[in-house]
């Protein structure tokens, strides 16, 4: 979310609500990276770590904020009945629906900026999900979403070679389709893609395949086929070719 600068807009929207204005809670009060609004006990972490002398450290939910990361009074600030904690716990898909229904331009802008995340199959992530908990595939897709969020002039300014290492990890079939559409958007803008993948739908969609084998690990590493997916299906004899034919 920080990648897409959406959090800045959400903080601004909350600080524009009447209760925040009366109390002088500016946008920074809704950040857990700064003093002011965050819980002073856990410094916005939501958890406290207790060092244990002879054992590994114990992490516990912060007693003061109950894991909500903000001071109680900050949680009284609501935009359409949702406070910052409620919003950060929404999935990206739900958040888009929520902000789209808002009448303010600022709310609609937030919904629009979140859309690229759904386009790369990340709609299930929570808005406030920490980037340290993301899988490798998810991190790659977030960077792709950031790129897709740039204006079309900026997206086409220079031609880029993108390299993805198993970007579909953890994706469901339906979301793989979305990711392939996002890849098409990159290609349409004139960029190039190198994708390391096992996923058959991704393999089938490539313009050119380089199949490494014949087996995995130390029994692989040789180029066993290079060509189009159609060629591979017609005349390939590698494991990948057999798999695609099925
Ligand atoms: Zn706390």
Short mmCIF file of N, CA, C and O in Angstrom, two decimals, residues 1-4 92 116-117 120 122 125 129 131 134 136-149 164:
data_model
loop_
_atom_site.label_atom_id
_atom_site.label_comp_id
_atom_site.label_asym_id
_atom_site.label_seq_id
_atom_site.Cartn_x
_atom_site.Cartn_y
_atom_site.Cartn_z
N UNK A 1 0.82 -1.21 0.00
CA UNK A 1 0.00 0.00 0.00
C UNK A 1 0.86 1.26 0.00
O UNK A 1 0.53 2.24 -0.66
N UNK A 2 1.97 1.23 0.73
CA UNK A 2 2.88 2.39 0.73
C UNK A 2 3.45 2.59 -0.67
O UNK A 2 3.67 3.72 -1.09
N UNK A 3 3.67 1.46 -1.38
CA UNK A 3 4.16 1.52 -2.74
C UNK A 3 3.29 2.42 -3.61
O UNK A 3 3.75 3.18 -4.43
N UNK A 4 1.99 2.28 -3.44
CA UNK A 4 1.05 2.98 -4.30
C UNK A 4 0.65 4.34 -3.74
O UNK A 4 -0.19 5.01 -4.29
N UNK A 92 -8.20 -5.74 0.24
CA UNK A 92 -8.11 -4.71 -0.79
C UNK A 92 -9.39 -4.67 -1.62
O UNK A 92 -9.91 -3.62 -1.95
N UNK A 116 -5.00 -1.51 -9.28
CA UNK A 116 -3.90 -2.32 -9.86
C UNK A 116 -3.54 -3.54 -9.01
O UNK A 116 -3.08 -4.55 -9.55
N UNK A 117 -3.77 -3.46 -7.70
CA UNK A 117 -3.46 -4.61 -6.84
C UNK A 117 -4.40 -5.78 -7.14
O UNK A 117 -3.99 -6.94 -7.12
N UNK A 120 -3.41 -7.61 -10.41
CA UNK A 120 -2.32 -8.60 -10.38
C UNK A 120 -2.65 -9.73 -9.40
O UNK A 120 -1.77 -10.48 -8.98
N UNK A 122 -4.00 -9.58 -6.20
CA UNK A 122 -3.69 -9.39 -4.78
C UNK A 122 -4.88 -8.85 -3.99
O UNK A 122 -4.71 -8.38 -2.87
N UNK A 125 -5.34 -9.56 -0.15
CA UNK A 125 -4.46 -9.05 0.91
C UNK A 125 -5.19 -8.03 1.75
O UNK A 125 -6.05 -7.31 1.27
N UNK A 129 -1.61 -5.06 5.66
CA UNK A 129 -0.69 -6.19 5.78
C UNK A 129 0.76 -5.74 5.65
O UNK A 129 1.11 -5.02 4.72
N UNK A 131 4.56 -5.65 4.79
CA UNK A 131 5.25 -6.21 3.61
C UNK A 131 6.20 -7.34 4.00
O UNK A 131 6.55 -8.17 3.17
N UNK A 134 4.76 -10.89 3.29
CA UNK A 134 4.37 -11.29 1.94
C UNK A 134 5.30 -12.36 1.40
O UNK A 134 6.48 -12.38 1.71
N UNK A 136 7.36 -14.33 -1.75
CA UNK A 136 8.15 -13.81 -2.86
C UNK A 136 7.29 -13.44 -4.06
O UNK A 136 7.46 -12.39 -4.66
N UNK A 137 6.33 -14.33 -4.38
CA UNK A 137 5.44 -14.07 -5.52
C UNK A 137 4.60 -12.83 -5.28
O UNK A 137 4.39 -12.03 -6.20
N UNK A 138 4.11 -12.66 -4.04
CA UNK A 138 3.29 -11.48 -3.72
C UNK A 138 4.08 -10.19 -3.83
O UNK A 138 3.60 -9.19 -4.36
N UNK A 139 5.34 -10.21 -3.34
CA UNK A 139 6.17 -9.00 -3.43
C UNK A 139 6.40 -8.61 -4.88
O UNK A 139 6.36 -7.44 -5.24
N UNK A 140 6.64 -9.62 -5.72
CA UNK A 140 6.86 -9.33 -7.14
C UNK A 140 5.61 -8.73 -7.77
O UNK A 140 5.68 -7.82 -8.58
N UNK A 141 4.45 -9.26 -7.35
CA UNK A 141 3.20 -8.77 -7.94
C UNK A 141 2.89 -7.35 -7.45
O UNK A 141 2.29 -6.56 -8.18
N UNK A 142 3.29 -7.02 -6.21
CA UNK A 142 3.09 -5.65 -5.71
C UNK A 142 3.92 -4.67 -6.53
O UNK A 142 3.44 -3.60 -6.92
N UNK A 143 5.16 -5.05 -6.84
CA UNK A 143 6.00 -4.16 -7.66
C UNK A 143 5.41 -4.00 -9.06
O UNK A 143 5.46 -2.92 -9.64
N UNK A 144 4.85 -5.09 -9.57
CA UNK A 144 4.19 -5.01 -10.87
C UNK A 144 2.97 -4.07 -10.80
O UNK A 144 2.75 -3.26 -11.69
N UNK A 145 2.19 -4.17 -9.71
CA UNK A 145 1.03 -3.30 -9.53
C UNK A 145 1.47 -1.84 -9.48
O UNK A 145 0.83 -0.97 -10.06
N UNK A 146 2.58 -1.59 -8.81
CA UNK A 146 3.10 -0.22 -8.74
C UNK A 146 3.40 0.29 -10.16
O UNK A 146 3.02 1.38 -10.52
N UNK A 147 4.06 -0.56 -10.94
CA UNK A 147 4.40 -0.15 -12.30
C UNK A 147 3.14 0.13 -13.12
O UNK A 147 3.06 1.11 -13.86
N UNK A 148 2.13 -0.74 -12.97
CA UNK A 148 0.88 -0.57 -13.72
C UNK A 148 0.12 0.67 -13.28
O UNK A 148 -0.71 1.19 -14.01
N UNK A 149 0.40 1.14 -12.03
CA UNK A 149 -0.32 2.30 -11.52
C UNK A 149 0.24 3.61 -12.08
O UNK A 149 -0.38 4.66 -11.97
N UNK A 164 10.71 -12.14 -13.75
CA UNK A 164 9.88 -12.65 -12.65
C UNK A 164 10.30 -14.07 -12.31
O UNK A 164 10.48 -14.90 -13.20
#
